[in-house]
């Protein structure tokens, strides 16, 4: 791999930018690999990268039905934070948070991680108590989070209206300064390039149609639209379609797939310096480096694979944004889109071995998987390489739905799911 | 927004009047305290989550208030049919054919 650097840019400037090599290749699938990862999103490509980098397994195929980074990796609102309530979640999300810092250097690819801060507003006594409980729990777990008065919140985010006569007055806010955002596409591209460099085959436009198991039940490989590809280990990292793929191996999952939408405004000059979330009003907004306001909506109420949601969900979200930030009420919305998110009963992900030998699954990220990408990929690679979970993802197993040892972020997550 | 036919009101009404209430035809075990953890997991947590024809419960919250069942295609979101709660689950193959027809 030719390293990206200031010297490379200077050299290519002299040559009219004709010498940049392709960032990844499009190989024909081989007959047999050591590991097949299904799904070339951030989590899947990252898993292949860490398998190669940290576990010395390089004979890997990442199989993708569309194009890499074209699923939920390219559809999310790019927010990064780790202020989850429970110890298990703090371990997992903060593992990712620590990896975001330095990821660009690790990949030699600018993922544009920007620690601009994630601020969660409190509008009533209940919110204040909940936020402070969160902050205390986070700090006990070594997760950055702090309490701001309305005046401090206003100083951090000037567009905020802290008038106490507002319909939903701001009574304070929880701020995670290391939270922020990153360029979602660059995360997929960076992992793809770095994984290709280590010998990983990324096979796009190749849908998996079946998972083949031997007589003793173990995984033998996958049937695809480009023929059978063999491997003794298969990792399913397919977001909204995880349960469809697991069904091919005969595993019924505790998952339901819902539409989740987001939208962006026309680009404007820098006005919004951080990420703001309000659970009570259900508003959720940041500004991209291009200048668009990026707004996340909630899920639709019914399960669907349509990758589209109801218009009334978007209008409800925009009502909330205009309530919080009347200055945006005349903004034009440029684009809206939907993705399919796989939601678990306790709203925590599943990163685990499965009842099928050689089959591993990384799913159930629901409405918020982007933030965890590096940490998730890192511990999932460990799980596949060692056929045993890393201490961080051990609690995120499938068995918790039998034992009842749930990680119940459903009621405790810092933002509504 | 979806238009949903309530089999009790016998009217097609907008989605906002309804609440989705999860997978249909899940039977609560009659003696729930005697079942194993495994069986409880299947009953309580595992779901079909099909890509295609799904059987689900809906409630006409802002209408008659009653629960009913629906067959819906989860790719096109089109309702194939709705029917009263307690009625047997309609045959899958026939419905898949019907759903395919309406999708075209």
Short mmCIF file of C-alpha atoms in Angstrom, two decimals:
data_model
loop_
_atom_site.label_atom_id
_atom_site.label_comp_id
_atom_site.label_asym_id
_atom_site.label_seq_id
_atom_site.Cartn_x
_atom_site.Cartn_y
_atom_site.Cartn_z
CA UNK A 1 0.00 0.00 0.00
CA UNK A 2 1.33 3.39 -0.91
CA UNK A 3 1.09 5.48 2.25
CA UNK A 4 -0.85 8.71 2.20
CA UNK A 5 1.20 11.64 3.40
CA UNK A 6 1.95 15.26 2.66
CA UNK A 7 4.80 14.05 0.43
CA UNK A 8 2.46 11.78 -1.55
CA UNK A 9 0.11 14.71 -2.09
CA UNK A 10 3.00 16.91 -3.20
CA UNK A 11 4.29 14.22 -5.56
CA UNK A 12 0.89 13.66 -7.11
CA UNK A 13 0.31 17.38 -7.47
CA UNK A 14 3.38 17.48 -9.70
CA UNK A 15 2.05 14.58 -11.80
CA UNK A 16 -1.50 15.81 -12.18
CA UNK A 17 -2.82 13.22 -9.70
CA UNK A 18 -2.38 10.37 -12.17
CA UNK A 19 -0.39 8.09 -9.89
CA UNK A 20 -2.90 7.36 -7.11
CA UNK A 21 -3.42 3.58 -6.93
CA UNK A 22 -6.82 1.99 -6.37
CA UNK A 23 -7.67 1.82 -2.68
CA UNK A 24 -9.00 -1.71 -2.87
CA UNK A 25 -9.29 -4.39 -5.54
CA UNK A 26 -12.29 -6.34 -6.84
CA UNK A 27 -10.99 -9.92 -6.94
CA UNK A 28 -12.82 -13.02 -8.10
CA UNK A 29 -13.79 -15.13 -5.08
CA UNK A 30 -11.42 -17.99 -4.30
CA UNK A 31 -12.81 -21.47 -3.62
CA UNK A 32 -11.78 -21.50 0.03
CA UNK A 33 -10.96 -18.97 2.73
CA UNK A 34 -10.09 -19.25 6.41
CA UNK A 35 -12.80 -16.75 7.34
CA UNK A 36 -15.74 -15.26 5.47
CA UNK A 37 -17.32 -12.07 6.75
CA UNK A 38 -20.82 -11.40 5.41
CA UNK A 39 -21.37 -7.66 5.09
CA UNK A 40 -18.87 -5.02 3.98
CA UNK A 41 -19.98 -2.22 6.27
CA UNK A 42 -17.75 -0.61 8.86
CA UNK A 43 -18.14 -3.42 11.40
CA UNK A 44 -17.50 -6.17 8.83
CA UNK A 45 -14.53 -4.54 7.10
CA UNK A 46 -13.11 -3.59 10.49
CA UNK A 47 -13.41 -7.19 11.64
CA UNK A 48 -11.43 -8.36 8.59
CA UNK A 49 -8.82 -5.67 9.23
CA UNK A 50 -8.28 -6.63 12.90
CA UNK A 51 -8.28 -10.35 12.05
CA UNK A 52 -5.40 -9.63 9.69
CA UNK A 53 -3.61 -7.07 11.81
CA UNK A 54 -3.87 -8.58 15.28
CA UNK A 55 -4.50 -12.27 14.72
CA UNK A 56 -2.45 -12.98 11.62
CA UNK A 57 -5.42 -14.35 9.67
CA UNK A 58 -5.25 -12.88 6.18
CA UNK A 59 -7.03 -15.45 4.02
CA UNK A 60 -10.35 -13.65 4.44
CA UNK A 61 -13.23 -12.76 2.14
CA UNK A 62 -15.64 -9.97 2.96
CA UNK A 63 -18.76 -10.72 0.93
CA UNK A 64 -21.15 -7.87 0.21
CA UNK A 65 -24.46 -7.99 -1.67
CA UNK A 66 -24.25 -4.34 -2.76
CA UNK A 67 -21.26 -2.03 -2.60
CA UNK A 68 -19.01 -1.58 0.41
CA UNK A 69 -20.23 0.98 2.92
CA UNK A 70 -23.54 1.24 1.07
CA UNK A 71 -25.78 -0.04 3.86
CA UNK A 72 -26.25 1.45 7.29
CA UNK A 73 -22.60 2.57 7.38
CA UNK A 74 -23.46 5.12 4.71
CA UNK A 75 -26.90 5.97 6.11
CA UNK A 76 -26.30 6.84 9.74
CA UNK A 77 -25.94 10.28 11.31
CA UNK A 78 -22.23 9.64 12.14
CA UNK A 79 -22.46 10.39 15.86
CA UNK A 80 -19.88 9.03 18.27
CA UNK A 81 -20.43 8.81 22.03
CA UNK A 82 -19.99 6.24 24.79
CA UNK A 83 -22.12 7.56 27.65
CA UNK A 84 -24.17 4.39 28.15
CA UNK A 85 -25.47 3.49 31.59
CA UNK A 86 -24.56 -0.10 32.31
CA UNK A 87 -21.09 -1.44 33.07
CA UNK A 88 -21.13 -3.86 30.13
CA UNK A 89 -22.13 -1.10 27.70
CA UNK A 90 -19.60 1.31 29.15
CA UNK A 91 -16.92 -1.31 28.53
CA UNK A 92 -17.92 -1.91 24.93
CA UNK A 93 -18.68 1.63 23.78
CA UNK A 94 -15.76 3.18 25.61
CA UNK A 95 -13.43 0.61 24.05
CA UNK A 96 -14.59 2.01 20.71
CA UNK A 97 -14.28 5.59 21.95
CA UNK A 98 -10.63 5.05 22.85
CA UNK A 99 -10.00 3.57 19.40
CA UNK A 100 -11.56 6.50 17.50
CA UNK A 101 -8.72 8.60 18.81
CA UNK A 102 -5.87 7.36 16.65
CA UNK A 103 -7.93 5.44 14.10
CA UNK A 104 -6.91 7.76 11.26
CA UNK A 105 -3.23 7.12 12.05
CA UNK A 106 -3.82 3.39 12.46
CA UNK A 107 -5.50 3.16 9.05
CA UNK A 108 -3.41 5.87 7.36
CA UNK A 109 -6.79 7.24 6.28
CA UNK A 110 -8.46 10.38 7.52
CA UNK A 111 -11.75 9.29 9.11
CA UNK A 112 -12.30 12.90 10.20
CA UNK A 113 -13.03 12.03 13.81
CA UNK A 114 -14.04 15.31 15.37
CA UNK A 115 -14.39 15.44 19.16
CA UNK A 116 -16.81 18.35 19.08
CA UNK A 117 -18.83 17.11 22.04
CA UNK A 118 -22.21 15.44 22.41
CA UNK A 119 -24.63 17.37 24.56
CA UNK A 120 -27.82 15.88 25.95
CA UNK A 121 -30.37 18.36 27.18
CA UNK A 122 -32.48 18.12 30.31
CA UNK A 123 -35.85 19.88 30.25
CA UNK A 124 -37.49 18.82 33.49
CA UNK A 125 -36.65 17.50 36.95
CA UNK A 126 -36.85 13.92 35.75
CA UNK A 127 -34.39 14.64 32.93
CA UNK A 128 -32.00 16.36 35.34
CA UNK A 129 -32.04 13.44 37.75
CA UNK A 130 -31.65 10.92 34.93
CA UNK A 131 -28.78 12.82 33.35
CA UNK A 132 -26.94 13.20 36.67
CA UNK A 133 -27.37 9.51 37.42
CA UNK A 134 -25.91 8.80 34.00
CA UNK A 135 -22.98 11.13 34.59
CA UNK A 136 -22.15 9.51 37.94
CA UNK A 137 -22.44 5.99 36.50
CA UNK A 138 -20.28 6.98 33.52
CA UNK A 139 -17.56 8.54 35.66
CA UNK A 140 -17.40 5.47 37.90
CA UNK A 141 -16.73 3.51 34.72
CA UNK A 142 -14.08 5.94 33.50
CA UNK A 143 -16.40 7.29 30.79
CA UNK A 144 -16.15 11.02 30.20
CA UNK A 145 -19.36 12.94 30.97
CA UNK A 146 -20.07 16.15 32.84
CA UNK A 147 -22.96 18.35 33.95
CA UNK A 148 -23.46 21.82 32.49
CA UNK A 149 -25.72 24.59 33.76
CA UNK A 150 -27.99 26.20 31.13
CA UNK A 151 -25.50 29.10 30.85
CA UNK A 152 -22.57 26.73 30.34
CA UNK A 153 -24.60 24.81 27.76
CA UNK A 154 -25.35 28.04 25.90
CA UNK A 155 -21.68 28.98 25.94
CA UNK A 156 -20.78 25.59 24.46
CA UNK A 157 -23.57 25.69 21.89
CA UNK A 158 -24.57 29.30 21.08
CA UNK A 159 -27.66 28.51 18.93
CA UNK A 160 -29.28 26.96 22.01
CA UNK A 161 -32.27 28.84 23.40
CA UNK A 162 -32.06 28.76 27.20
CA UNK A 163 -34.97 31.09 27.88
CA UNK A 164 -36.80 29.73 30.89
CA UNK A 165 -40.12 30.71 29.30
CA UNK A 166 -39.57 28.32 26.37
CA UNK A 167 -42.07 25.48 26.03
CA UNK A 168 -39.28 23.05 26.97
CA UNK A 169 -36.80 25.13 28.99
CA UNK A 170 -33.21 23.88 29.17
CA UNK A 171 -32.49 23.05 32.81
CA UNK A 172 -29.01 21.79 32.13
CA UNK A 173 -27.15 19.32 29.97
CA UNK A 174 -24.83 16.33 30.08
CA UNK A 175 -21.76 16.85 27.91
CA UNK A 176 -19.37 14.20 26.65
CA UNK A 177 -16.51 16.25 25.24
CA UNK A 178 -14.78 13.35 23.48
CA UNK A 179 -18.04 12.55 21.69
CA UNK A 180 -18.65 14.03 18.27
CA UNK A 181 -18.69 12.58 14.80
CA UNK A 182 -16.58 11.06 12.04
CA UNK A 183 -16.92 10.67 8.30
CA UNK A 184 -18.91 7.43 7.95
CA UNK A 185 -17.83 6.67 4.36
CA UNK A 186 -14.19 7.22 5.24
CA UNK A 187 -14.47 4.65 8.03
CA UNK A 188 -15.64 2.00 5.53
CA UNK A 189 -13.11 3.09 2.89
CA UNK A 190 -10.25 3.29 5.37
CA UNK A 191 -10.90 -0.20 6.70
CA UNK A 192 -11.39 -1.53 3.16
CA UNK A 193 -8.07 -0.11 1.98
CA UNK A 194 -6.15 -1.25 5.05
CA UNK A 195 -7.72 -4.72 4.92
CA UNK A 196 -6.99 -5.09 1.18
CA UNK A 197 -3.40 -4.14 1.91
CA UNK A 198 -3.18 -7.06 4.33
CA UNK A 199 -4.51 -9.53 1.78
CA UNK A 200 -8.24 -9.48 2.46
CA UNK A 201 -10.53 -10.02 -0.56
CA UNK A 202 -13.52 -7.70 -0.66
CA UNK A 203 -16.13 -9.22 -2.95
CA UNK A 204 -18.88 -6.78 -3.81
CA UNK A 205 -22.13 -7.42 -5.71
CA UNK A 206 -22.16 -10.90 -4.26
CA UNK A 207 -25.26 -11.76 -2.23
CA UNK A 208 -25.19 -14.71 0.15
CA UNK A 209 -28.10 -17.03 -0.62
CA UNK A 210 -27.34 -19.84 1.80
CA UNK A 211 -25.08 -20.95 4.63
CA UNK A 212 -23.85 -24.51 4.19
CA UNK A 213 -23.41 -26.78 7.18
CA UNK A 214 -21.76 -30.19 7.31
CA UNK A 215 -23.35 -33.37 8.66
CA UNK A 216 -22.11 -32.57 12.19
CA UNK A 217 -23.66 -29.10 11.98
CA UNK A 218 -20.50 -27.04 11.53
CA UNK A 219 -20.23 -24.28 8.96
CA UNK A 220 -18.65 -25.24 5.62
CA UNK A 221 -19.12 -22.07 3.64
CA UNK A 222 -21.67 -19.86 1.92
CA UNK A 223 -23.70 -20.15 -1.25
CA UNK A 224 -23.63 -16.87 -3.13
CA UNK A 225 -24.84 -15.37 -6.39
CA UNK A 226 -21.26 -15.95 -7.59
CA UNK A 227 -21.08 -19.58 -6.54
CA UNK A 228 -20.11 -21.50 -3.43
CA UNK A 229 -17.31 -20.11 -1.27
CA UNK A 230 -15.90 -22.38 1.41
CA UNK A 231 -14.72 -21.43 4.93
CA UNK A 232 -14.70 -23.09 8.33
CA UNK A 233 -15.52 -19.79 10.01
CA UNK A 234 -18.25 -17.37 8.94
CA UNK A 235 -19.07 -14.07 10.63
CA UNK A 236 -22.46 -12.51 9.96
CA UNK A 237 -22.26 -8.70 10.18
CA UNK A 238 -25.34 -7.82 8.17
CA UNK A 239 -27.23 -5.23 10.25
CA UNK A 240 -30.93 -5.21 9.30
CA UNK A 241 -30.61 -8.49 7.40
CA UNK A 242 -28.85 -10.42 10.17
CA UNK A 243 -31.90 -12.48 11.05
CA UNK A 244 -32.46 -13.34 7.36
CA UNK A 245 -28.90 -14.66 7.10
CA UNK A 246 -28.98 -16.48 10.43
CA UNK A 247 -32.18 -18.16 9.30
CA UNK A 248 -30.15 -19.66 6.42
CA UNK A 249 -28.10 -21.46 9.06
CA UNK A 250 -31.23 -22.44 10.95
CA UNK A 251 -30.75 -20.02 13.84
CA UNK A 252 -33.77 -18.03 14.99
CA UNK A 253 -32.70 -14.66 16.38
CA UNK A 254 -34.13 -12.29 18.99
CA UNK A 255 -34.23 -9.51 16.39
CA UNK A 256 -36.77 -7.31 14.69
CA UNK A 257 -35.90 -5.06 11.74
CA UNK A 258 -37.32 -1.55 11.62
CA UNK A 259 -37.00 1.40 9.25
CA UNK A 260 -34.91 4.27 10.59
CA UNK A 261 -34.73 7.58 8.77
CA UNK A 262 -32.44 10.58 8.69
CA UNK A 263 -32.33 13.79 6.72
CA UNK A 264 -30.02 16.66 5.90
CA UNK A 265 -30.69 20.31 5.16
CA UNK A 266 -29.20 22.48 2.47
CA UNK A 267 -25.58 23.29 3.37
CA UNK A 268 -25.03 26.50 5.32
CA UNK A 269 -22.06 28.22 6.94
CA UNK A 270 -20.85 26.82 10.27
CA UNK A 271 -23.54 27.48 12.84
CA UNK A 272 -23.80 24.37 14.94
CA UNK A 273 -20.59 23.50 16.81
CA UNK A 274 -21.50 20.22 18.50
CA UNK A 275 -24.05 17.41 18.61
CA UNK A 276 -27.23 18.10 20.55
CA UNK A 277 -29.79 15.55 21.61
CA UNK A 278 -32.97 16.07 23.48
CA UNK A 279 -34.79 12.99 24.63
CA UNK A 280 -37.84 14.80 25.85
CA UNK A 281 -38.44 16.73 22.64
CA UNK A 282 -36.88 13.94 20.59
CA UNK A 283 -34.63 16.22 18.60
CA UNK A 284 -31.19 15.16 17.46
CA UNK A 285 -28.99 17.43 15.38
CA UNK A 286 -25.44 18.21 14.29
CA UNK A 287 -23.77 19.89 11.33
CA UNK A 288 -21.61 18.05 8.83
CA UNK A 289 -18.31 19.41 7.57
CA UNK A 290 -20.08 20.12 4.26
CA UNK A 291 -22.45 22.42 6.16
CA UNK A 292 -25.62 20.36 6.11
CA UNK A 293 -27.62 20.04 9.29
CA UNK A 294 -27.81 16.32 9.98
CA UNK A 295 -30.99 15.22 11.70
CA UNK A 296 -31.88 11.77 12.91
CA UNK A 297 -35.47 10.58 13.22
CA UNK A 298 -36.93 7.73 15.25
CA UNK A 299 -37.87 4.28 13.97
CA UNK A 300 -41.21 3.53 12.39
CA UNK A 301 -43.57 1.49 14.53
CA UNK A 302 -43.69 -1.60 12.31
CA UNK A 303 -41.00 -4.00 11.10
CA UNK A 304 -39.89 -3.52 7.51
CA UNK A 305 -37.08 -4.12 5.05
CA UNK A 306 -38.25 -1.36 2.73
CA UNK A 307 -35.33 1.01 3.52
CA UNK A 308 -37.96 3.74 3.61
CA UNK A 309 -40.10 5.06 6.40
CA UNK A 310 -43.25 7.09 6.89
CA UNK A 311 -43.32 10.80 6.09
CA UNK A 312 -45.07 11.56 9.39
CA UNK A 313 -41.97 10.29 11.25
CA UNK A 314 -39.86 12.93 9.50
CA UNK A 315 -42.33 15.75 10.06
CA UNK A 316 -42.54 14.83 13.74
CA UNK A 317 -38.74 15.06 13.97
CA UNK A 318 -38.67 18.42 12.22
CA UNK A 319 -41.40 19.71 14.54
CA UNK A 320 -39.08 18.91 17.42
CA UNK A 321 -36.07 20.58 15.76
CA UNK A 322 -38.07 23.75 15.10
CA UNK A 323 -39.32 23.70 18.69
CA UNK A 324 -35.75 23.54 20.01
CA UNK A 325 -34.12 25.77 17.40
CA UNK A 326 -36.63 28.22 15.91
CA UNK A 327 -33.80 29.72 13.82
CA UNK A 328 -33.89 26.57 11.67
CA UNK A 329 -37.59 26.80 10.91
CA UNK A 330 -36.95 28.31 7.45
CA UNK A 331 -34.22 25.84 6.46
CA UNK A 332 -34.87 23.71 3.41
CA UNK A 333 -34.36 19.99 3.78
CA UNK A 334 -32.26 18.59 0.97
CA UNK A 335 -32.50 14.83 1.27
CA UNK A 336 -34.04 12.17 3.46
CA UNK A 337 -33.45 8.44 3.42
CA UNK A 338 -34.07 5.28 5.37
CA UNK A 339 -32.20 2.19 6.45
CA UNK A 340 -33.17 -1.09 8.07
CA UNK A 341 -31.99 -1.52 11.65
CA UNK A 342 -32.01 -4.75 13.63
CA UNK A 343 -33.29 -4.24 17.15
CA UNK A 344 -32.86 -6.63 20.08
CA UNK A 345 -35.29 -6.92 22.99
CA UNK A 346 -32.85 -5.19 25.39
CA UNK A 347 -31.54 -2.70 22.80
CA UNK A 348 -27.98 -3.97 23.26
CA UNK A 349 -26.03 -5.64 20.47
CA UNK A 350 -25.14 -9.31 20.08
CA UNK A 351 -21.44 -10.04 19.41
CA UNK A 352 -21.09 -13.70 19.93
CA UNK A 353 -20.58 -17.29 19.01
CA UNK A 354 -23.76 -19.02 17.92
CA UNK A 355 -25.13 -22.54 18.51
CA UNK A 356 -23.65 -23.42 15.08
CA UNK A 357 -19.92 -24.29 15.26
CA UNK A 358 -17.90 -21.84 13.16
CA UNK A 359 -20.72 -19.32 12.85
CA UNK A 360 -20.36 -15.96 14.60
CA UNK A 361 -22.70 -13.00 14.67
CA UNK A 362 -22.29 -9.29 15.22
CA UNK A 363 -25.73 -7.68 15.08
CA UNK A 364 -28.50 -5.98 17.01
CA UNK A 365 -26.92 -2.52 17.01
CA UNK A 366 -30.38 -1.12 16.42
CA UNK A 367 -30.39 2.63 15.97
CA UNK A 368 -26.82 3.28 17.08
CA UNK A 369 -24.05 1.07 15.74
CA UNK A 370 -21.77 3.54 13.97
CA UNK A 371 -20.22 4.90 17.16
CA UNK A 372 -19.04 1.43 18.15
CA UNK A 373 -17.49 0.48 14.81
CA UNK A 374 -13.79 0.15 15.76
CA UNK A 375 -14.43 -1.42 19.17
CA UNK A 376 -17.04 -3.81 17.82
CA UNK A 377 -14.80 -4.90 14.95
CA UNK A 378 -11.85 -5.31 17.29
CA UNK A 379 -13.56 -7.59 19.82
CA UNK A 380 -15.47 -9.48 17.12
CA UNK A 381 -12.19 -10.29 15.35
CA UNK A 382 -10.91 -11.61 18.69
CA UNK A 383 -14.06 -13.75 19.05
CA UNK A 384 -13.62 -15.29 15.59
CA UNK A 385 -9.86 -15.80 15.86
CA UNK A 386 -9.99 -17.47 19.28
CA UNK A 387 -13.41 -19.09 18.97
CA UNK A 388 -14.10 -17.38 22.29
CA UNK A 389 -15.30 -13.88 23.15
CA UNK A 390 -13.08 -11.06 24.36
CA UNK A 391 -13.84 -10.07 27.98
CA UNK A 392 -15.48 -6.88 26.66
CA UNK A 393 -18.05 -8.61 24.46
CA UNK A 394 -18.57 -11.72 26.58
CA UNK A 395 -21.77 -10.29 28.18
CA UNK A 396 -23.19 -9.50 24.71
CA UNK A 397 -23.97 -13.15 24.00
CA UNK A 398 -27.08 -14.89 22.70
CA UNK A 399 -27.51 -16.86 25.89
CA UNK A 400 -28.56 -13.76 27.84
CA UNK A 401 -32.06 -14.15 26.41
CA UNK A 402 -32.24 -17.58 28.03
CA UNK A 403 -30.61 -16.71 31.35
CA UNK A 404 -32.36 -13.36 31.64
CA UNK A 405 -29.07 -11.53 32.17
CA UNK A 406 -30.06 -8.72 29.81
CA UNK A 407 -28.15 -5.50 29.26
CA UNK A 408 -31.24 -3.43 29.43
CA UNK A 409 -30.29 -0.21 27.73
CA UNK A 410 -33.85 -0.07 26.38
CA UNK A 411 -34.90 2.03 29.31
CA UNK A 412 -31.52 3.44 30.18
CA UNK A 413 -29.88 4.58 26.95
CA UNK A 414 -28.93 8.19 26.86
CA UNK A 415 -31.11 8.80 23.83
CA UNK A 416 -34.48 7.40 22.87
CA UNK A 417 -34.31 4.33 20.65
CA UNK B 1 -48.23 6.51 5.54
CA UNK B 2 -49.91 3.16 5.27
CA UNK B 3 -53.63 2.68 4.77
CA UNK B 4 -54.91 -0.13 6.96
CA UNK B 5 -58.21 -1.94 6.76
CA UNK B 6 -59.71 -2.58 10.19
CA UNK B 7 -61.73 -5.80 9.97
CA UNK B 8 -64.03 -4.67 12.79
CA UNK B 9 -64.82 -1.17 11.53
CA UNK B 10 -64.64 -2.50 7.95
CA UNK B 11 -62.92 0.70 6.88
CA UNK B 12 -59.55 1.64 5.45
CA UNK B 13 -57.97 4.20 7.75
CA UNK B 14 -54.54 5.91 7.95
CA UNK B 15 -51.68 4.31 9.88
CA UNK B 16 -51.77 7.03 12.55
CA UNK B 17 -54.96 5.49 13.96
CA UNK B 18 -53.20 2.16 14.53
CA UNK B 19 -50.52 0.67 16.72
CA UNK B 20 -48.30 -2.14 15.53
CA UNK B 21 -48.35 -4.83 18.21
CA UNK B 22 -45.72 -7.35 17.14
CA UNK B 23 -45.75 -10.81 15.66
CA UNK B 24 -49.11 -12.62 15.53
CA UNK B 25 -50.06 -16.20 16.43
CA UNK B 26 -47.61 -16.46 19.33
CA UNK B 27 -49.30 -18.63 21.89
CA UNK B 28 -48.64 -17.96 25.53
CA UNK B 29 -47.77 -21.28 27.21
CA UNK B 30 -50.72 -22.42 29.31
CA UNK B 31 -48.57 -23.32 32.32
CA UNK B 32 -45.83 -20.73 32.00
CA UNK B 33 -44.14 -21.47 35.33
CA UNK B 34 -43.43 -25.06 34.34
CA UNK B 35 -41.65 -24.32 31.05
CA UNK B 36 -37.85 -24.33 30.68
CA UNK B 37 -35.74 -21.20 30.22
CA UNK B 38 -35.16 -22.31 26.64
CA UNK B 39 -38.89 -22.47 25.96
CA UNK B 40 -39.43 -19.14 27.64
CA UNK B 41 -36.77 -17.56 25.43
CA UNK B 42 -38.51 -18.89 22.34
CA UNK B 43 -41.88 -17.60 23.48
CA UNK B 44 -40.72 -14.24 24.79
CA UNK B 45 -37.70 -13.15 22.74
CA UNK B 46 -37.27 -15.05 19.48
CA UNK B 47 -39.10 -13.64 16.47
CA UNK B 48 -39.47 -14.67 12.83
CA UNK B 49 -38.69 -11.20 11.48
CA UNK B 50 -39.34 -12.38 7.90
CA UNK B 51 -38.30 -10.50 4.80
CA UNK B 52 -41.51 -10.92 2.84
CA UNK B 53 -44.88 -12.06 4.14
CA UNK B 54 -45.31 -11.35 7.85
CA UNK B 55 -48.17 -12.14 10.21
CA UNK B 56 -48.64 -9.44 12.77
CA UNK B 57 -50.97 -7.94 15.32
CA UNK B 58 -52.25 -4.42 15.00
CA UNK B 59 -54.56 -2.42 17.23
CA UNK B 60 -57.04 0.15 15.99
CA UNK B 61 -56.04 2.45 18.84
CA UNK B 62 -57.84 5.57 17.69
CA UNK B 63 -60.85 3.77 16.27
CA UNK B 64 -62.61 0.79 17.74
CA UNK B 65 -59.62 0.06 20.00
CA UNK B 66 -59.58 -3.63 19.13
CA UNK B 67 -56.69 -5.92 18.25
CA UNK B 68 -56.73 -7.72 14.92
CA UNK B 69 -54.25 -9.60 12.76
CA UNK B 70 -52.73 -8.61 9.45
CA UNK B 71 -50.66 -10.15 6.69
CA UNK B 72 -48.18 -7.65 5.33
CA UNK B 73 -45.24 -7.80 2.96
CA UNK B 74 -42.26 -6.34 4.81
CA UNK B 75 -40.44 -5.38 1.61
CA UNK B 76 -43.21 -3.36 -0.06
CA UNK B 77 -45.06 -2.68 3.24
CA UNK B 78 -48.31 -3.54 1.42
CA UNK B 79 -51.07 -5.19 3.40
CA UNK B 80 -52.20 -8.42 1.82
CA UNK B 81 -55.16 -8.83 4.18
CA UNK B 82 -56.39 -8.19 7.69
CA UNK B 83 -58.53 -10.52 9.75
CA UNK B 84 -60.15 -10.73 13.16
CA UNK B 85 -58.16 -11.86 16.16
CA UNK B 86 -58.68 -15.52 16.98
CA UNK B 87 -59.20 -16.56 13.36
CA UNK B 88 -56.77 -19.19 12.08
CA UNK B 89 -53.56 -18.17 10.36
CA UNK B 90 -54.19 -17.92 6.59
CA UNK B 91 -52.24 -20.19 4.27
CA UNK B 92 -48.76 -18.89 3.46
CA UNK B 93 -48.25 -19.96 -0.14
CA UNK B 94 -51.51 -18.49 -1.35
CA UNK B 95 -50.72 -15.21 0.36
CA UNK B 96 -47.21 -15.05 -1.00
CA UNK B 97 -48.64 -15.41 -4.50
CA UNK B 98 -51.21 -12.73 -3.75
CA UNK B 99 -48.54 -10.44 -2.31
CA UNK B 100 -46.41 -10.93 -5.42
CA UNK B 101 -49.39 -9.99 -7.60
CA UNK B 102 -50.09 -6.77 -5.71
CA UNK B 103 -46.39 -5.87 -5.80
CA UNK B 104 -46.29 -5.91 -9.56
#
